[in-house]
Short mmCIF file of C-alpha atoms in Angstrom, two decimals:
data_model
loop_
_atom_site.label_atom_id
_atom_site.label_comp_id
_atom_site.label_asym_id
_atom_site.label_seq_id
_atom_site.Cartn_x
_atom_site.Cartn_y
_atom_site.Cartn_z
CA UNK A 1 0.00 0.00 0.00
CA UNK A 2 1.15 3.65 -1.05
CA UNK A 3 1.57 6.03 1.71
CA UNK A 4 -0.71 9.59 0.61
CA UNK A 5 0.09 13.00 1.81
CA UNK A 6 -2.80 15.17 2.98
CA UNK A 7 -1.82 19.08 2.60
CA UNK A 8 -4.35 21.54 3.61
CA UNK A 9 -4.50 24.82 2.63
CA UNK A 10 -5.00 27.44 5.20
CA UNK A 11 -6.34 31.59 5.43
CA UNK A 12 -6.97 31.94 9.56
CA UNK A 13 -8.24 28.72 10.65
CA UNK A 14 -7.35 28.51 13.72
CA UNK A 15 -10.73 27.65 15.02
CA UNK A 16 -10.62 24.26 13.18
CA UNK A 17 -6.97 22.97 11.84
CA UNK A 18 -6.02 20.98 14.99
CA UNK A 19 -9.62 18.92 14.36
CA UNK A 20 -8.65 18.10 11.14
CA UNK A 21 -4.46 17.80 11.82
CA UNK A 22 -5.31 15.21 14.71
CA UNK A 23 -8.23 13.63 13.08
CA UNK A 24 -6.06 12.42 9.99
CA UNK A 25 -2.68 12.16 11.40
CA UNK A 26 -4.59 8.87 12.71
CA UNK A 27 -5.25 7.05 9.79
CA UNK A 28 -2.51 4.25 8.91
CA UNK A 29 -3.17 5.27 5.46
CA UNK A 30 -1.08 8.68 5.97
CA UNK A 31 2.43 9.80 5.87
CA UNK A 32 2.63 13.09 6.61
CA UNK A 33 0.46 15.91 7.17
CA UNK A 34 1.23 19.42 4.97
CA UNK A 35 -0.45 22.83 6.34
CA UNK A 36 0.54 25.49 3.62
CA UNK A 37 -0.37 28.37 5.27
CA UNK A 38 -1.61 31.73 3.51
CA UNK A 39 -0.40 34.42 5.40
CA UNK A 40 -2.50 33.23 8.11
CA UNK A 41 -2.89 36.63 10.58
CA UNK A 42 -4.09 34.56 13.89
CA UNK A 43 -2.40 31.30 14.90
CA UNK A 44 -3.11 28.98 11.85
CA UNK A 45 0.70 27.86 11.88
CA UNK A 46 1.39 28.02 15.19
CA UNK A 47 -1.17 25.67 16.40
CA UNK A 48 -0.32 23.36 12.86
CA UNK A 49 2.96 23.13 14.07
CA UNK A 50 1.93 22.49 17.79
CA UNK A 51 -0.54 19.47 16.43
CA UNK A 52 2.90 17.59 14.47
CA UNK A 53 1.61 18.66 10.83
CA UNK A 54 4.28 20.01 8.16
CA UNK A 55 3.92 23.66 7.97
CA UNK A 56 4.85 25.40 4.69
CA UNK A 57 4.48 29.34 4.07
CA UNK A 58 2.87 30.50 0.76
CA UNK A 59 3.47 34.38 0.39
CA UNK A 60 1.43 34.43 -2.81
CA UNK A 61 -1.92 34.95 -1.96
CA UNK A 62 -4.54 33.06 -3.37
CA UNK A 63 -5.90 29.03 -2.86
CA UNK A 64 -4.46 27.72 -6.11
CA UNK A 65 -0.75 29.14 -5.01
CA UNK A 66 -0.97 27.59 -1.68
CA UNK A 67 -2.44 24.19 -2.46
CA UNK A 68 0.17 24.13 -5.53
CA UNK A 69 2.82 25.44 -3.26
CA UNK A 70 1.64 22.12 -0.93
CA UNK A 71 1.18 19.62 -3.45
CA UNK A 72 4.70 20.21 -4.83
CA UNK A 73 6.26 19.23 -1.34
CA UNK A 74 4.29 16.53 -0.45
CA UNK A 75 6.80 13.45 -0.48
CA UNK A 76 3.78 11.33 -1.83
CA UNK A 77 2.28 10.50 -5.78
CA UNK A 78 -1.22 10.19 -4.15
CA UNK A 79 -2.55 13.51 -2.39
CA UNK A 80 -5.62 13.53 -0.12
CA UNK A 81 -6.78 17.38 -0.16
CA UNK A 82 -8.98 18.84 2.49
CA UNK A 83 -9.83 22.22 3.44
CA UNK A 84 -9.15 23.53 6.95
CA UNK A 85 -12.41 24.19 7.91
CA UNK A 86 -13.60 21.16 7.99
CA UNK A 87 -15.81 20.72 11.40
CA UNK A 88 -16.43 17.03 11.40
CA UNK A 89 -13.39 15.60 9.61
CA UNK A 90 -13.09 11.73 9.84
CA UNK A 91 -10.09 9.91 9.00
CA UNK A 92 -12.11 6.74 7.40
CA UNK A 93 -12.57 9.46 4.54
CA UNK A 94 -8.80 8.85 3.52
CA UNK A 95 -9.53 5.09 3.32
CA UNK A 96 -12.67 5.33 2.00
CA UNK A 97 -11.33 6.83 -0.92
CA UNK A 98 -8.15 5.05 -1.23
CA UNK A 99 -10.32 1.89 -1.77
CA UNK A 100 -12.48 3.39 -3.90
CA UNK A 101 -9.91 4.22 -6.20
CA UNK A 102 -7.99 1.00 -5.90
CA UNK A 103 -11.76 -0.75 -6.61
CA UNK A 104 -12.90 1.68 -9.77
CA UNK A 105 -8.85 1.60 -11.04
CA UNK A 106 -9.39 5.47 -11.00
CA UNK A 107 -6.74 8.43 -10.72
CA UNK A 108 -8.70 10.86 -9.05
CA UNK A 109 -11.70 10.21 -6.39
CA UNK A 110 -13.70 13.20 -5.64
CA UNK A 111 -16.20 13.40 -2.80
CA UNK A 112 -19.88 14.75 -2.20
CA UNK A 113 -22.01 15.17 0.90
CA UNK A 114 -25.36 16.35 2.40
CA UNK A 115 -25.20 19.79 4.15
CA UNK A 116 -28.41 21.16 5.24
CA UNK A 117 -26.69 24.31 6.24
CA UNK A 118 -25.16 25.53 2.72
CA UNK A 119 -26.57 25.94 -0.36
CA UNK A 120 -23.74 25.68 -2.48
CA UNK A 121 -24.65 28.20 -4.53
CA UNK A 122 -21.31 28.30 -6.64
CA UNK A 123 -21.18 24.36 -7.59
CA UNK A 124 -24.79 24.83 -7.96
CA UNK A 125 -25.52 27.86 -10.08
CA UNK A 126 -22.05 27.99 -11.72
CA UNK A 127 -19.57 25.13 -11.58
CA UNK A 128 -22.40 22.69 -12.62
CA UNK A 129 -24.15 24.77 -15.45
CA UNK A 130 -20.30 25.36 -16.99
CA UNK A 131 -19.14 21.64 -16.70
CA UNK A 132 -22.78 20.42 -18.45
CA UNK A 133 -21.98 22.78 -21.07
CA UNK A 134 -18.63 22.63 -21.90
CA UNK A 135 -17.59 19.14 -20.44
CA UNK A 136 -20.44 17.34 -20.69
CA UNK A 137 -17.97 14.07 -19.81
CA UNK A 138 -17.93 15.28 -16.52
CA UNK A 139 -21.55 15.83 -15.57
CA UNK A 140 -21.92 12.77 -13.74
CA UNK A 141 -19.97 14.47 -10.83
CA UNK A 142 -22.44 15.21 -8.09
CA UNK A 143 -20.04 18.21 -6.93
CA UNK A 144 -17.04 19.25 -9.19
CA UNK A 145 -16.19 21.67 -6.44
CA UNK A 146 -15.87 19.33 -3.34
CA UNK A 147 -12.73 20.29 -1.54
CA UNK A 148 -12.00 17.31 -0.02
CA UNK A 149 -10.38 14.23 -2.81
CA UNK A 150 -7.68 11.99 -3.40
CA UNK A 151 -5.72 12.12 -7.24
CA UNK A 152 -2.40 11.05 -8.06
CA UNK A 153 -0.59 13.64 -8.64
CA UNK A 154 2.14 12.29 -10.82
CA UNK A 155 -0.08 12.46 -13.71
CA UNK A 156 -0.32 16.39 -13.81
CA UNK A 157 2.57 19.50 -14.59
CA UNK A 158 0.91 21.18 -10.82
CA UNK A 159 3.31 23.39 -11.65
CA UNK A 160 1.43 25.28 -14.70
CA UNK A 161 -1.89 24.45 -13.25
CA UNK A 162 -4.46 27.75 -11.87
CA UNK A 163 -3.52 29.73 -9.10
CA UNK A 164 -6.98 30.27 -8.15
CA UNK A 165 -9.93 28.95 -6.55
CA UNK A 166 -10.27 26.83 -9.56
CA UNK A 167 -7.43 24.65 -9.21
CA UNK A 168 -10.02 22.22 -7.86
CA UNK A 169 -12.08 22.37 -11.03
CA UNK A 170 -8.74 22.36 -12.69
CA UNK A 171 -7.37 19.02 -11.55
CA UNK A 172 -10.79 17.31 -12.41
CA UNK A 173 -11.06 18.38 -15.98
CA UNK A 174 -7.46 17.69 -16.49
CA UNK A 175 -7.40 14.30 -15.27
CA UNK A 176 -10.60 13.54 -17.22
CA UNK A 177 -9.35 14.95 -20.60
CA UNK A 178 -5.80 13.41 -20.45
CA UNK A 179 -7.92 10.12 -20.34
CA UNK A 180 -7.84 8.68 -16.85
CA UNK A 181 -10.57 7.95 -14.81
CA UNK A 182 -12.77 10.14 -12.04
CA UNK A 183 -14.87 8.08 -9.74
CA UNK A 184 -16.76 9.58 -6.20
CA UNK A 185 -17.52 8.73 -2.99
CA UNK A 186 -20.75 9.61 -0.58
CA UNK A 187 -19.37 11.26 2.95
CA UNK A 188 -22.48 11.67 4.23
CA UNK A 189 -22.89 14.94 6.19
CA UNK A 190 -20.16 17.40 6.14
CA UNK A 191 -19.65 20.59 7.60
CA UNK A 192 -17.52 23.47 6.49
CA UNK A 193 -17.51 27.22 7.44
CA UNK A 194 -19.79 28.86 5.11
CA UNK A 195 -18.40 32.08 3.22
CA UNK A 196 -19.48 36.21 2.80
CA UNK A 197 -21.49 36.17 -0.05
CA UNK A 198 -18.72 38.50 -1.68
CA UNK A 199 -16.58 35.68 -1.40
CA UNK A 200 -18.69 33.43 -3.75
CA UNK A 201 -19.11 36.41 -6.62
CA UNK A 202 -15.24 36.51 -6.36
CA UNK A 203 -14.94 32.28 -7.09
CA UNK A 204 -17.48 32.66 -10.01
CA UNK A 205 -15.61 34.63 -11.52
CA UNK A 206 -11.95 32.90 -11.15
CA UNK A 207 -14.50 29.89 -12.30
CA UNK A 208 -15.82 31.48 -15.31
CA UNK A 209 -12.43 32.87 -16.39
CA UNK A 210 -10.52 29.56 -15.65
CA UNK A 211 -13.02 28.09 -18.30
CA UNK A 212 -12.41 30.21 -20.93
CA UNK A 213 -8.51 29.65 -20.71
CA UNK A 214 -8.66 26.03 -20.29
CA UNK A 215 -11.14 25.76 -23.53
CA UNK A 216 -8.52 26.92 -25.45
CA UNK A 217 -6.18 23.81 -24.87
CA UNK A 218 -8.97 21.82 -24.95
CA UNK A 219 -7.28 19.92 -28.09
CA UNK A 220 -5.85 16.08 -28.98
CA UNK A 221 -2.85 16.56 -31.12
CA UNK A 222 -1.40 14.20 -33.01
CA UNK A 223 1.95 15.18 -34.88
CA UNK A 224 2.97 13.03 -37.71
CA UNK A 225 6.94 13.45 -38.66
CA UNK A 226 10.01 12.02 -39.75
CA UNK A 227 12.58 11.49 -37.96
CA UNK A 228 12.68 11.57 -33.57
CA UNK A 229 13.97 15.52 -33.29
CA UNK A 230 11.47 16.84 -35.94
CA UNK A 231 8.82 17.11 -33.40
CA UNK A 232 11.22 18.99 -30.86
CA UNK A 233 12.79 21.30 -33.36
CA UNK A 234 9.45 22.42 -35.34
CA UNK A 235 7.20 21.89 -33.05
CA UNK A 236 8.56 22.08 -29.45
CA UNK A 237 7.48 25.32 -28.33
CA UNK A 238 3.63 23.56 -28.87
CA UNK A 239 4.42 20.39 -27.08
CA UNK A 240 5.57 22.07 -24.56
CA UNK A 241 2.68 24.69 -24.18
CA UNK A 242 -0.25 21.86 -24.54
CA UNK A 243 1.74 18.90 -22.35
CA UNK A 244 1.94 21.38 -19.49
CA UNK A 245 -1.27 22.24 -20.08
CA UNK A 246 -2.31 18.88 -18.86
CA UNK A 247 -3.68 18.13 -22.56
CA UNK A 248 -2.54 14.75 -24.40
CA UNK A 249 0.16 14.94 -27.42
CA UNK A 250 0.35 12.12 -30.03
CA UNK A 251 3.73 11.96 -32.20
CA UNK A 252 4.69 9.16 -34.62
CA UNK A 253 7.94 9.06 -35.91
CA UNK A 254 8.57 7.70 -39.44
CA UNK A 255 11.97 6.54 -39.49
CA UNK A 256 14.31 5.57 -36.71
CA UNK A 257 17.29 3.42 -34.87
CA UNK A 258 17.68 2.66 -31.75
CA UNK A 259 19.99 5.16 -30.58
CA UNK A 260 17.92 8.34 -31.47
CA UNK A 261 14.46 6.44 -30.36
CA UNK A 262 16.29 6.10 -26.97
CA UNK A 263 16.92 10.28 -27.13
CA UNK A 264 13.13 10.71 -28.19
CA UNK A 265 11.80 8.78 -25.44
CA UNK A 266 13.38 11.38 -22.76
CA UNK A 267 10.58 13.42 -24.36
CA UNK A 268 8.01 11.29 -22.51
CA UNK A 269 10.21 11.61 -19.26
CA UNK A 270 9.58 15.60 -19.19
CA UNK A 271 5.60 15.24 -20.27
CA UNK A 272 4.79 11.87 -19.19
CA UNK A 273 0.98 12.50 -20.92
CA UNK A 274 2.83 12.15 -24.44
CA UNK A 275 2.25 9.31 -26.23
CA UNK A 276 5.22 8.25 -28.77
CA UNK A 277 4.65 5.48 -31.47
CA UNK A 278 7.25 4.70 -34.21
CA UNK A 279 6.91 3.61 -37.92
CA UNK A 280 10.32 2.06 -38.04
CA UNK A 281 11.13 2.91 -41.85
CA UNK A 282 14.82 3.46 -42.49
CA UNK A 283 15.68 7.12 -43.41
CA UNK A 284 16.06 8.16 -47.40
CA UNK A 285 13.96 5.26 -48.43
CA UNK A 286 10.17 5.29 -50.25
CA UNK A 287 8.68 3.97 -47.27
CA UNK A 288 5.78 5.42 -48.64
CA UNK A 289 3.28 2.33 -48.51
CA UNK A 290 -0.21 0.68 -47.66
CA UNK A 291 1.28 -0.27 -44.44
CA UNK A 292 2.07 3.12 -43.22
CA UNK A 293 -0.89 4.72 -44.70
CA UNK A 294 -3.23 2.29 -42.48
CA UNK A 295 -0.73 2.48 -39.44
CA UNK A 296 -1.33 6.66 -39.71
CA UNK A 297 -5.40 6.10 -40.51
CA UNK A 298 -5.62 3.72 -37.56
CA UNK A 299 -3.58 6.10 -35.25
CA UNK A 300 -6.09 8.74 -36.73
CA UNK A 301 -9.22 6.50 -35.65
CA UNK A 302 -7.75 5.79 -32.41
CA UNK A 303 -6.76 9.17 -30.86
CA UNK A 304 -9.50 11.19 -32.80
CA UNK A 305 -7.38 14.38 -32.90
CA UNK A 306 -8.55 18.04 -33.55
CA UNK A 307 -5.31 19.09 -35.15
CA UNK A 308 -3.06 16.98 -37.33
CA UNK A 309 0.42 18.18 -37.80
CA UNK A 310 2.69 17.03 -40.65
CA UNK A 311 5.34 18.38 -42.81
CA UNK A 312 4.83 20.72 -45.47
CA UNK A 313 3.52 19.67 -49.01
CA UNK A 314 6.84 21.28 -50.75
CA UNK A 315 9.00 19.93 -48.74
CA UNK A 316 12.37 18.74 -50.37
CA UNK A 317 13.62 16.15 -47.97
CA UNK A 318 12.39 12.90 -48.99
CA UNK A 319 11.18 11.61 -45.51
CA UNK A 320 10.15 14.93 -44.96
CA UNK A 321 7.64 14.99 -48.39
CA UNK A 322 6.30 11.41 -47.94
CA UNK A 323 4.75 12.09 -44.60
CA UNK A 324 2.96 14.64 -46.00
CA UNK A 325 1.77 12.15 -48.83
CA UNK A 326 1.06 9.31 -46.45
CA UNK A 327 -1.13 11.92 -44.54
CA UNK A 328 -2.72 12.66 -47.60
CA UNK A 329 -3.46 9.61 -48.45
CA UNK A 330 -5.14 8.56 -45.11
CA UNK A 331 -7.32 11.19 -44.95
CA UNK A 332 -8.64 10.07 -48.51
CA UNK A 333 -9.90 6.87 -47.02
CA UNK A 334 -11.69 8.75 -44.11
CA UNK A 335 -15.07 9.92 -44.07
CA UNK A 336 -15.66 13.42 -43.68
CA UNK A 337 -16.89 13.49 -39.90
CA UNK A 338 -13.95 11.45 -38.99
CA UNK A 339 -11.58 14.24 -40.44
CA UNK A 340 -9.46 16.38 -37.45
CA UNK A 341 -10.29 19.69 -38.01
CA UNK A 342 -6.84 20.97 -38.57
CA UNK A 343 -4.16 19.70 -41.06
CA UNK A 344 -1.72 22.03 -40.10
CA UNK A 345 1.96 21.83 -42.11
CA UNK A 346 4.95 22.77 -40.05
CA UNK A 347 7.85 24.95 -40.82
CA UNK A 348 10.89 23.61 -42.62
CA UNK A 349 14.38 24.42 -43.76
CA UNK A 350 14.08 22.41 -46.81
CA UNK A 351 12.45 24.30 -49.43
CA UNK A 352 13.38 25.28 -52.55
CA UNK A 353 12.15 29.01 -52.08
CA UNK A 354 10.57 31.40 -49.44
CA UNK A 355 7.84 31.63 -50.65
CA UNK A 356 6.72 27.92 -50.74
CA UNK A 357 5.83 28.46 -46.63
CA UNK A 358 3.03 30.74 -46.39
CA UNK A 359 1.85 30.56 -42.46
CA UNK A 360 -0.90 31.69 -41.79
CA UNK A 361 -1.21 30.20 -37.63
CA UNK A 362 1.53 31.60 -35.29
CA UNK A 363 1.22 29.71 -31.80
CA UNK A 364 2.88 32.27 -29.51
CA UNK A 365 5.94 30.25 -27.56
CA UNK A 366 7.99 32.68 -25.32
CA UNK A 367 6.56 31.73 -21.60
CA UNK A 368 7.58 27.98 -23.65
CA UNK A 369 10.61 28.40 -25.76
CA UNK A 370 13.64 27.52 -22.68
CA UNK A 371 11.48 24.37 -22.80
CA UNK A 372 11.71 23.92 -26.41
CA UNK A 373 15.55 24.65 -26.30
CA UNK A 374 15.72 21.76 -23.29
CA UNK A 375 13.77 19.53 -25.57
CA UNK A 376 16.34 19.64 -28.42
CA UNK A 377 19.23 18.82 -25.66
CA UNK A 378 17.78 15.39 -25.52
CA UNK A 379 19.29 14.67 -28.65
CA UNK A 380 22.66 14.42 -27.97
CA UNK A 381 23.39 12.36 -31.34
CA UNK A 382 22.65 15.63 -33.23
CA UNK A 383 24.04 19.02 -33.98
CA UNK A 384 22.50 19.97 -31.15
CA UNK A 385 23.86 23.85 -30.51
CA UNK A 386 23.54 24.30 -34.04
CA UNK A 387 19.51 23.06 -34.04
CA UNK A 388 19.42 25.08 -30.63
CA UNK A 389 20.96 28.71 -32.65
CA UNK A 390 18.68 27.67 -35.55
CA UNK A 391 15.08 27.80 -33.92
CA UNK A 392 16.03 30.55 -31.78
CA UNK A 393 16.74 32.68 -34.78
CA UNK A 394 13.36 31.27 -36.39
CA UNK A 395 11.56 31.31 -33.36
CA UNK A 396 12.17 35.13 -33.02
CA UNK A 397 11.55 35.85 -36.76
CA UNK A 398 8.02 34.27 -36.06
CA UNK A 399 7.86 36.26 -32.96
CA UNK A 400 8.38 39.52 -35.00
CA UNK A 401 5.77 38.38 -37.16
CA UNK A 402 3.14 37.89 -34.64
CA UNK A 403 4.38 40.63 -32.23
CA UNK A 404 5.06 38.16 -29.84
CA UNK A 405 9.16 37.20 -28.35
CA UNK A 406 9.01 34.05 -29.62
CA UNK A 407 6.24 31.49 -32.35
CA UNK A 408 6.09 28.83 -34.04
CA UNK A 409 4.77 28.79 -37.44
CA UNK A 410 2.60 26.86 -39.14
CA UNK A 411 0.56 26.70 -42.42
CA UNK A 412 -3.00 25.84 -42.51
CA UNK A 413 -4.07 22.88 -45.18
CA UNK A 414 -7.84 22.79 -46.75
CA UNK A 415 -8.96 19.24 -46.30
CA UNK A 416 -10.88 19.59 -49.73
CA UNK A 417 -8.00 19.98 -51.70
CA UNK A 418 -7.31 16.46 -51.15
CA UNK A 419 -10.41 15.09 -49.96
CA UNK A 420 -12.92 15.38 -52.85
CA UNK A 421 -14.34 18.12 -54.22
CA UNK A 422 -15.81 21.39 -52.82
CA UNK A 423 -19.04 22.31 -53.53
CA UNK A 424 -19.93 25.76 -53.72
CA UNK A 425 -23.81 26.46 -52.54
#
């Protein structure tokens, strides 16, 4: 059995920590206790400290800072988050849902409960209404917003995750979208401290806003390319952005041996929710063929992605040009409805002219790009400092472009170019 961390954030709860500190500290499911406090102004820490829990300071005000801030030094994969105001905490909660997810093989577990004396209005008349609506996956959960639930946090970059109140909502949409599992668990009654009313106007709004961001990664990528550093050098700065994002990246690799797989698989190690498949072909061969074209429609089928990324059409490397034909070809066989909704054709070096590129969809990669340039270390086969100077100088050019530092370029391709005939109504 797995040890789990619980780690409590904390804003002047000194009424109520040592309850939950001593009720937990109990269970034999439990490690260690973590109280990240807030800039607590009574005795939050004080008394933490007094009661044998972990106390950590979080100067950054706000929930999503100090659970992060929490999260990140818990010494545990599996997390057990309460809040601190919990007034009848019990520490069969912590197995309860440690069962639960052992039973239902699930990553996260959230919770819901009876509470005669709140109306949640925010899970009711907001959280609920925007997961129906724009996760409608997720609208089996009785209360997105329950602050009490056990996840594995392994499976997320906390790091880059909200620093508000919607962290909670956050974690559960993440989870869900990368493809794991959410079950919950009844508690029965529970009762919290309820808030000012200006406190709840306040979380609808971090709510509303964090679903308008997150909507915008809402994407499955697959990439499509040719050799194991094509995706890092031409398309890094967007791996990077979406992985840590919590969203789930695709790539298969044409050609490749076993030393430069090896050096594409650290890829994975840095965004563990990529998924890498390889073709195999040998490099400067026609591996252009019905077995590749059904290995790419099949990957197509299976992952369902909104954006397909390939080479470009003009392309004069050889491996470079048949990926874009073996893409072509796939989505030939595919029924319109099963089409991503992107074809998107990278940037290249290998073109006979300027002009051939014409982008026309910058993806904007400073807060990204040191991630990019770490990326393009893994290949230590390579030219690497050259590939490194190289997409800087790019990188910026596209930056200029878009009035951004750094960006990535790419050029849109219309499906009906290749796929049948457009008809004009």
């Amino acid at each position: 059995m797995e040890k789990i961390s619980v780690v409590i954030p904390a804003l002047n709860e000194e009424k109520t920590i040592a309850k939950v500190i001593n009720e937990f500290i109990k269970s034999k499911y439990v490690s260690e206790i973590i109280v990240v406090d807030n800039n607590s102004s009574d005795n939050t820490a004080k008394i933490s400290k007094e009661n044998n829990a972990k106390v950590v300071f979080c100067k950054d005000i706000g929930f999503g800072y100090a659970l992060k801030k929490g999260i990140l030094k818990a010494n545990n994969r599996f997390i057990f988050k309460i809040d601190a105001d919990i007034r009848n905490p019990n520490k069969e909660w912590v197995e309860n849902l440690y069962n639960n997810m052992i039973l239902e093989e699930s990553s996260l577990v959230k919770t819901y409960w009876d509470n005669k004396e709140d109306s949640m209005p925010v899970t009711n008349l907001v959280a609920k209404p925007l997961i129906q609506y724009n996760y409608p996956e997720l609208k089996y959960i009785k209360m997105p917003l329950s602050g009490i639930y056990l996840f594995d946090k392994s499976l997320l970059n906390i790091e880059y995750m909200q620093n508000t109140f919607a962290l909670d909502l956050d974690i559960l949409i993440s989870i869900k979208r990368l493809g794991y599992k959410v079950s919950q668990v009844y508690l029965g009654t529970v009762y919290d401290t309820l808030k000012p009313v200006l406190n709840y106007i306040n979380m609808s709004y971090e709510l509303i806003s964090f679903i308008d961001y997150k909507k915008k990664f809402d994407k499955s990528i697959l990439l499509f390319l040719a050799h194991p550093d094509d995706a890092e050098i031409w398309c890094g700065g967007l791996i990077s952005k979406y992985s840590l994002n919590n969203n789930r990246i695709n790539i298969l690799i044409a050609t490749s041996d076993k030393k430069r797989k090896h050096e594409s698989l650290k890829t994975k190690k840095l965004f563990p929710n990529i998924e890498l498949y390889f073709m195999d072909n040998n490099e400067l061969t026609n591996f252009y063929n019905k077995e590749n074209i059904d290995f790419l429609y099949n990957l197509i089928m299976k992952v369902q992605p909104n954006i397909l990324i390939t080479h470009h059409k003009d392309d004069i490397h050889i491996d470079h040009k048949i990926c874009f034909d073996i893409v072509s070809s796939a989505l030939l066989k595919m029924k319109r409805s099963h089409l991503p909704d992107k074809l998107l054709m990278s940037n290249s070096y290998f073109q006979q002219n300027h002009s051939v590129f014409n982008p026309n969809i910058y993806i904007d990669i400073t807060d990204f790009m040191d991630m990019k340039l770490k990326l393009i270390e893994n290949f230590e086969s390579q030219d690497v400092e050259y590939w490194k100077n190289m997409v800087t100088k790019i990188d910026s050019l596209n930056g200029l472009k878009s009035s951004v530092k750094f960006a990535e370029a790419y050029e849109e391709y219309q499906f009906y170019t290749i796929n049948r005939a457009k008809i004009a109504l």
